[in-house]
Amino acid sequence: MEIETPPPPPVAAAVAAAAAISSVLGDDDLLREILLRLGLPTSLLRAALVCRRWLRHASDPAFIRRFRALHPPRLLGAYLSTSAGPAPRLRFLPIRPVPELAAAARRAGAFFDAFKGSAASVYDSRSGRLLVTTFDDRHDSTRQICGPLSPAGDTAVVPPPPPPPPIQLTNDDECLIYHYGEFLPDDDDGRSYFCVVMGYSELQTTVYLYELQDMSWVVRASAAAQLPLLPPRSRVMLFDNAKFYMLSATNKILVCDFPSSSISVMELPNGVLNKHSGCIMLSRGDGSGIFLVHVKESQLQIFHCGKDSDNPGNWFLVDYICLRQVCANLDMTTWPSVDGQSASVKICAVGDNARFVFLEMFGAVVFLDVTSRQADKVYQLTPEDKELVSVRPLMLIWPPVFPPMKEGYDQKESSTVCLLTPFIVMLSLIQFMMFSFVLSVSPFSGYDDL
């Protein structure tokens, strides 16, 4: 007769499970691979709070580079501005929300509630920050750099753009036209932004780059060239902290290289023309040059030009999308055309590396994930909206802001803290095959109720 072995006591089972977990999580190489597969910076921040050993791995610069390569910065949503009534109307549109980011989306959506009574315009959005101008009832404006994802909604009032610089003209009959572009840097202390001021005349083009430092405008670089370019029809600009690109009205791209103080001109890709406002948009390439997104009829084309080449022959068509196909589920079957160009399809915004595109199509705002070829209608314009003014994507804060590492904490104590982490949380790491988990620990900066 077989004698059944009694189940181990709960304490012994817990000890055995903890030993099994320790054999995995105690291995630094395996732990890094687990952390690498969390997928969201919010999850990485929570994992870093388990203990200092996890924090050390999660905040290591080499690990952060691997994490970014595997999980590009995540789009949370977009601020949509319409010209409803006497003042622009601003609203937040969550894009493909996931439960873990629901609280961040709510915070972003409620951020402009504090600006009630004032009209607000978003000039730029970068790494979870916004460059905003508000107008009161007397039409007085205030420039602010805002952090809508932070718990306190961090806001810093900054000076308005600098006055136009004096530009020497070749003769008294020349007419000078100024054009401004305002941009947030990738990383800063929350109180800085760039301003590019361009002066056009009949014989020359001059560009000044200003940076706000300690609440004062400082000229970082300038360049001039004998290029009689016309000002652009629309604000198709791109600034990557080293080069400034602007689409001119002559179907050319003006390139200002600030390190070398030089100005040059790029041709558009073969067959691409700036026929109407909204048919071309430029995109940063994460250090790999720039992308150009072009829409014609129901065709969306994506071109790439390498970082070290401004030769027009170095534009390469890297992607082609038929909007009729990817938007078939959106009940948009008619494509009215005027002079061979689709008058009802416009590009509103693009992501870095042209990963996503926002389109205005037949009275609707459509989000297109270029990688997955999936399109979603995120907003239907109403008669009260009158006209779509802008779409500004809001990305999650990157890189994550980790808590400071305190000294005097040895490896043995760190390992002990890891083993004392809630038992269910540890099991979830293994159960989900090292791809995702939710750590029930105290929250940290910017994601306190996620």
Short mmCIF file of C-alpha atoms in Angstrom, two decimals, residues 40-361:
data_model
loop_
_atom_site.label_atom_id
_atom_site.label_comp_id
_atom_site.label_asym_id
_atom_site.label_seq_id
_atom_site.Cartn_x
_atom_site.Cartn_y
_atom_site.Cartn_z
CA LEU A 40 7.27 50.34 -19.91
CA PRO A 41 9.40 52.93 -18.07
CA THR A 42 6.76 52.98 -15.32
CA SER A 43 7.40 49.28 -14.65
CA LEU A 44 11.14 49.87 -14.68
CA LEU A 45 10.78 52.65 -12.11
CA ARG A 46 8.75 50.43 -9.80
CA ALA A 47 11.23 47.60 -10.17
CA ALA A 48 14.04 50.00 -9.22
CA LEU A 49 12.28 50.63 -5.90
CA VAL A 50 12.50 47.00 -4.76
CA CYS A 51 16.06 47.43 -3.50
CA ARG A 52 19.29 49.22 -4.29
CA ARG A 53 20.65 46.26 -6.20
CA TRP A 54 17.72 46.44 -8.62
CA LEU A 55 18.08 50.22 -8.76
CA ARG A 56 21.76 49.86 -9.63
CA HIS A 57 20.95 47.59 -12.58
CA ALA A 58 17.91 49.55 -13.79
CA SER A 59 19.68 52.92 -13.79
CA ASP A 60 22.93 51.74 -15.36
CA PRO A 61 23.50 53.81 -18.56
CA ALA A 62 24.40 50.74 -20.62
CA PHE A 63 21.21 49.01 -19.49
CA ILE A 64 19.14 52.13 -20.25
CA ARG A 65 20.50 52.16 -23.80
CA ARG A 66 19.50 48.50 -24.27
CA PHE A 67 16.06 49.18 -22.79
CA ARG A 68 15.45 52.12 -25.14
CA ALA A 69 16.57 50.10 -28.17
CA LEU A 70 14.11 47.33 -27.29
CA HIS A 71 11.30 49.64 -26.10
CA PRO A 72 11.26 53.01 -27.90
CA PRO A 73 9.74 55.94 -25.98
CA ARG A 74 6.02 55.32 -25.52
CA LEU A 75 3.31 57.60 -26.89
CA LEU A 76 0.76 58.38 -24.19
CA GLY A 77 -1.60 60.59 -26.20
CA ALA A 78 -1.88 63.89 -28.01
CA TYR A 79 -3.11 67.41 -27.29
CA LEU A 80 -5.54 68.48 -29.98
CA SER A 81 -6.29 72.17 -30.54
CA THR A 82 -9.25 73.46 -32.55
CA SER A 83 -10.37 77.00 -33.31
CA ALA A 84 -13.69 76.69 -31.51
CA GLY A 85 -15.18 80.03 -30.41
CA PRO A 86 -13.08 83.13 -29.73
CA ALA A 87 -10.24 81.08 -28.21
CA PRO A 88 -8.59 77.78 -29.23
CA ARG A 89 -10.09 74.70 -27.62
CA LEU A 90 -7.58 72.21 -26.21
CA ARG A 91 -8.25 68.58 -25.30
CA PHE A 92 -6.18 65.46 -24.60
CA LEU A 93 -6.67 62.26 -26.59
CA PRO A 94 -5.28 59.04 -25.04
CA ILE A 95 -3.80 56.81 -27.74
CA ARG A 96 -4.26 53.06 -27.31
CA PRO A 97 -4.42 53.28 -23.52
CA VAL A 98 -3.20 50.44 -21.32
CA PRO A 99 -4.27 49.97 -17.69
CA GLU A 100 -0.87 50.76 -16.24
CA LEU A 101 -0.84 54.18 -17.93
CA ALA A 102 -4.47 55.07 -17.19
CA ALA A 103 -3.57 57.37 -14.30
CA ALA A 104 -0.92 59.18 -16.35
CA ALA A 105 -3.46 59.69 -19.14
CA ARG A 106 -5.98 61.11 -16.64
CA ARG A 107 -3.35 63.48 -15.29
CA ALA A 108 -2.42 64.64 -18.79
CA GLY A 109 -6.08 65.13 -19.66
CA ALA A 110 -6.83 67.16 -16.54
CA PHE A 111 -3.67 69.25 -16.71
CA PHE A 112 -5.19 72.20 -18.58
CA ASP A 113 -8.12 72.41 -16.16
CA ALA A 114 -5.92 74.77 -14.15
CA PHE A 115 -5.84 77.14 -17.12
CA LYS A 116 -9.60 77.68 -17.20
CA GLY A 117 -10.42 81.22 -18.19
CA SER A 118 -7.34 81.41 -20.38
CA ALA A 119 -6.72 80.25 -23.91
CA ALA A 120 -3.73 77.92 -24.23
CA SER A 121 -1.62 76.91 -27.21
CA VAL A 122 0.99 74.13 -27.19
CA TYR A 123 4.02 75.15 -29.27
CA ASP A 124 6.16 72.05 -28.73
CA SER A 125 6.13 68.74 -26.88
CA ARG A 126 9.25 66.79 -25.97
CA SER A 127 10.05 64.01 -23.48
CA GLY A 128 6.91 64.53 -21.42
CA ARG A 129 7.23 68.35 -21.36
CA LEU A 130 5.20 71.06 -23.08
CA LEU A 131 6.02 74.56 -24.24
CA VAL A 132 2.75 76.44 -23.69
CA THR A 133 1.54 79.97 -24.26
CA THR A 134 -1.55 81.16 -22.39
CA PHE A 135 -3.64 84.24 -23.17
CA ASP A 136 -5.84 86.00 -20.64
CA ASP A 137 -8.96 88.08 -21.28
CA ARG A 138 -6.79 91.11 -22.13
CA HIS A 139 -4.86 89.00 -24.68
CA ASP A 140 -1.68 89.22 -22.61
CA SER A 141 0.45 86.13 -23.18
CA THR A 142 2.59 84.06 -20.82
CA ARG A 143 5.16 81.45 -21.86
CA GLN A 144 5.40 78.34 -19.66
CA ILE A 145 7.29 75.06 -19.71
CA CYS A 146 5.02 72.42 -18.18
CA GLY A 147 5.33 68.85 -16.95
CA PRO A 148 1.77 67.49 -17.19
CA LEU A 149 2.86 63.99 -16.06
CA SER A 150 4.42 65.11 -12.79
CA PRO A 151 2.22 64.84 -9.65
CA ALA A 152 2.27 68.60 -9.06
CA GLY A 153 1.95 69.51 -12.74
CA ASP A 154 5.30 71.29 -12.67
CA THR A 155 5.11 74.64 -14.44
CA ALA A 156 7.86 77.21 -14.93
CA VAL A 157 7.13 80.66 -16.36
CA VAL A 158 9.78 81.62 -18.91
CA PRO A 159 10.48 84.76 -20.93
CA PRO A 160 8.90 85.20 -24.36
CA PRO A 161 11.07 84.72 -27.45
CA PRO A 162 13.83 87.30 -27.98
CA PRO A 163 13.29 90.34 -30.21
CA PRO A 164 14.44 90.09 -33.82
CA PRO A 165 18.21 90.44 -34.12
CA PRO A 166 19.68 93.29 -36.16
CA ILE A 167 20.56 92.04 -39.63
CA GLN A 168 22.64 94.15 -41.96
CA LEU A 169 21.03 94.55 -45.36
CA THR A 170 22.98 95.10 -48.57
CA ASN A 171 20.89 98.09 -49.65
CA ASP A 172 18.11 100.30 -48.37
CA ASP A 173 15.54 98.86 -50.76
CA GLU A 174 15.69 95.34 -49.33
CA CYS A 175 12.73 94.04 -47.37
CA LEU A 176 13.40 91.83 -44.35
CA ILE A 177 10.95 89.21 -43.10
CA TYR A 178 11.45 87.39 -39.79
CA HIS A 179 10.29 83.87 -39.01
CA TYR A 180 10.34 82.20 -35.56
CA GLY A 181 10.56 78.59 -34.45
CA GLU A 182 10.46 77.45 -30.82
CA PHE A 183 11.64 74.03 -29.63
CA LEU A 184 12.22 72.12 -26.40
CA PRO A 185 15.58 70.34 -25.97
CA ASP A 186 15.73 66.60 -25.38
CA ASP A 187 17.11 66.92 -21.84
CA ASP A 188 17.16 70.00 -19.63
CA ASP A 189 16.43 71.28 -16.14
CA GLY A 190 12.82 72.10 -16.98
CA ARG A 191 13.39 75.81 -17.61
CA SER A 192 15.10 75.87 -20.99
CA TYR A 193 14.10 75.99 -24.61
CA PHE A 194 15.49 77.03 -27.97
CA CYS A 195 14.35 79.73 -30.33
CA VAL A 196 15.42 79.89 -33.97
CA VAL A 197 14.99 83.29 -35.62
CA MET A 198 15.28 83.48 -39.39
CA GLY A 199 15.61 86.66 -41.42
CA TYR A 200 14.73 86.56 -45.11
CA SER A 201 15.58 89.19 -47.66
CA GLU A 202 15.77 89.22 -51.43
CA LEU A 203 19.48 88.40 -51.41
CA GLN A 204 20.29 86.54 -48.23
CA THR A 205 19.04 84.29 -45.43
CA THR A 206 20.28 84.69 -41.86
CA VAL A 207 19.59 82.29 -38.96
CA TYR A 208 20.14 82.87 -35.23
CA LEU A 209 19.92 80.15 -32.58
CA TYR A 210 19.00 81.35 -29.09
CA GLU A 211 18.92 79.28 -25.91
CA LEU A 212 17.23 80.25 -22.67
CA GLN A 213 19.87 79.94 -19.92
CA ASP A 214 19.20 81.12 -16.36
CA MET A 215 16.07 82.89 -17.63
CA SER A 216 18.05 84.95 -20.14
CA TRP A 217 18.38 84.53 -23.88
CA VAL A 218 21.86 83.67 -25.12
CA VAL A 219 22.95 83.50 -28.76
CA ARG A 220 24.42 80.05 -29.26
CA ALA A 221 25.16 80.27 -32.96
CA SER A 222 24.36 82.15 -36.14
CA ALA A 223 24.79 81.60 -39.83
CA ALA A 224 24.19 83.53 -43.03
CA ALA A 225 24.25 82.71 -46.71
CA GLN A 226 23.48 84.36 -50.01
CA LEU A 227 20.32 82.32 -50.48
CA PRO A 228 17.31 84.31 -51.67
CA LEU A 229 14.73 81.86 -50.31
CA LEU A 230 11.09 82.67 -49.79
CA PRO A 231 9.53 82.24 -46.33
CA PRO A 232 7.61 78.97 -45.95
CA ARG A 233 3.89 78.69 -46.50
CA SER A 234 3.56 76.76 -43.24
CA ARG A 235 5.63 75.96 -40.18
CA VAL A 236 7.27 72.76 -41.41
CA MET A 237 10.32 72.84 -39.15
CA LEU A 238 12.63 70.43 -37.39
CA PHE A 239 15.36 71.03 -34.84
CA ASP A 240 17.61 68.29 -33.45
CA ASN A 241 19.87 70.36 -31.14
CA ALA A 242 22.52 70.67 -33.88
CA LYS A 243 20.75 71.27 -37.18
CA PHE A 244 17.69 73.25 -38.10
CA TYR A 245 15.54 72.26 -41.09
CA MET A 246 12.78 74.29 -42.68
CA LEU A 247 10.70 73.60 -45.74
CA SER A 248 10.71 76.71 -47.92
CA ALA A 249 8.08 77.87 -50.37
CA THR A 250 10.38 76.92 -53.26
CA ASN A 251 10.16 73.14 -52.68
CA LYS A 252 13.55 73.07 -50.98
CA ILE A 253 14.67 72.33 -47.43
CA LEU A 254 16.84 74.94 -45.76
CA VAL A 255 19.50 73.30 -43.55
CA CYS A 256 21.33 75.33 -40.94
CA ASP A 257 24.27 73.52 -39.33
CA PHE A 258 24.97 75.44 -36.14
CA PRO A 259 28.27 73.75 -35.14
CA SER A 260 29.79 74.80 -38.47
CA SER A 261 27.73 78.02 -38.81
CA SER A 262 26.78 77.08 -42.34
CA ILE A 263 23.58 77.18 -44.36
CA SER A 264 22.79 74.89 -47.26
CA VAL A 265 19.82 73.69 -49.26
CA MET A 266 18.47 70.17 -49.74
CA GLU A 267 16.28 69.12 -52.59
CA LEU A 268 13.10 67.20 -51.85
CA PRO A 269 13.02 63.51 -52.78
CA ASN A 270 12.35 62.80 -56.44
CA GLY A 271 8.69 63.18 -57.27
CA VAL A 272 7.81 64.98 -54.00
CA LEU A 273 6.28 68.45 -54.23
CA ASN A 274 4.97 70.77 -51.54
CA LYS A 275 1.61 71.15 -53.22
CA HIS A 276 -0.48 72.11 -50.19
CA SER A 277 -0.15 72.72 -46.49
CA GLY A 278 -0.04 69.43 -44.61
CA CYS A 279 1.30 67.18 -47.33
CA ILE A 280 4.88 67.10 -45.95
CA MET A 281 6.23 66.71 -42.40
CA LEU A 282 9.79 66.22 -41.12
CA SER A 283 10.80 63.79 -38.36
CA ARG A 284 13.90 63.40 -36.16
CA GLY A 285 15.94 60.28 -36.66
CA ASP A 286 17.50 59.61 -33.20
CA GLY A 287 20.94 60.61 -34.45
CA SER A 288 20.52 58.82 -37.78
CA GLY A 289 19.53 61.78 -39.92
CA ILE A 290 15.99 62.91 -40.70
CA PHE A 291 12.82 61.43 -42.14
CA LEU A 292 10.37 63.06 -44.51
CA VAL A 293 6.74 61.93 -44.54
CA HIS A 294 4.71 62.78 -47.65
CA VAL A 295 1.05 62.19 -48.40
CA LYS A 296 -0.44 62.25 -51.89
CA GLU A 297 -3.91 60.98 -52.58
CA SER A 298 -4.16 57.76 -50.54
CA GLN A 299 -0.40 57.15 -50.58
CA LEU A 300 1.83 57.79 -47.59
CA GLN A 301 5.54 57.74 -48.34
CA ILE A 302 8.39 57.83 -45.82
CA PHE A 303 11.88 58.88 -46.92
CA HIS A 304 15.14 58.88 -44.97
CA CYS A 305 18.30 60.95 -45.38
CA GLY A 306 21.42 59.90 -43.48
CA LYS A 307 22.98 62.02 -40.78
CA ASP A 308 26.19 62.94 -42.59
CA SER A 309 24.74 63.55 -46.01
CA ASP A 310 22.79 66.50 -47.33
CA ASN A 311 23.07 65.31 -50.90
CA PRO A 312 19.63 65.17 -52.53
CA GLY A 313 20.54 61.83 -54.05
CA ASN A 314 20.74 60.31 -50.59
CA TRP A 315 17.00 60.31 -49.95
CA PHE A 316 15.79 56.73 -49.73
CA LEU A 317 12.19 55.55 -49.77
CA VAL A 318 12.02 53.37 -46.65
CA ASP A 319 8.27 52.80 -46.39
CA TYR A 320 5.12 53.07 -48.45
CA ILE A 321 1.60 52.77 -47.06
CA CYS A 322 -1.70 52.66 -48.88
CA LEU A 323 -4.09 54.59 -46.65
CA ARG A 324 -7.11 53.05 -48.36
CA GLN A 325 -6.05 49.66 -47.05
CA VAL A 326 -4.93 50.51 -43.51
CA CYS A 327 -7.96 52.77 -42.96
CA ALA A 328 -10.49 50.37 -44.47
CA ASN A 329 -11.95 49.67 -41.02
CA LEU A 330 -12.60 53.38 -40.40
CA ASP A 331 -15.47 53.65 -42.91
CA MET A 332 -13.58 56.08 -45.14
CA THR A 333 -14.22 54.74 -48.59
CA THR A 334 -14.36 57.98 -50.59
CA TRP A 335 -11.23 59.91 -51.47
CA PRO A 336 -12.17 63.23 -53.11
CA SER A 337 -9.31 64.63 -55.17
CA VAL A 338 -8.43 68.08 -56.43
CA ASP A 339 -5.80 68.44 -59.17
CA GLY A 340 -4.34 65.04 -58.39
CA GLN A 341 -3.87 65.88 -54.69
CA SER A 342 -6.07 64.72 -51.89
CA ALA A 343 -7.58 67.86 -50.43
CA SER A 344 -8.96 65.98 -47.42
CA VAL A 345 -5.85 64.18 -46.14
CA LYS A 346 -3.25 66.19 -44.24
CA ILE A 347 -0.34 65.31 -41.95
CA CYS A 348 -0.81 66.84 -38.50
CA ALA A 349 2.14 65.36 -36.58
CA VAL A 350 4.76 62.62 -36.81
CA GLY A 351 6.82 60.75 -34.23
CA ASP A 352 10.58 60.34 -34.07
CA ASN A 353 11.93 57.94 -36.68
CA ALA A 354 8.51 58.30 -38.37
CA ARG A 355 7.14 55.57 -36.07
CA PHE A 356 3.65 57.05 -36.07
CA VAL A 357 1.63 59.67 -37.94
CA PHE A 358 -1.42 61.75 -37.07
CA LEU A 359 -3.60 62.53 -40.09
CA GLU A 360 -6.59 64.74 -40.64
CA MET A 361 -8.84 62.75 -42.95
#
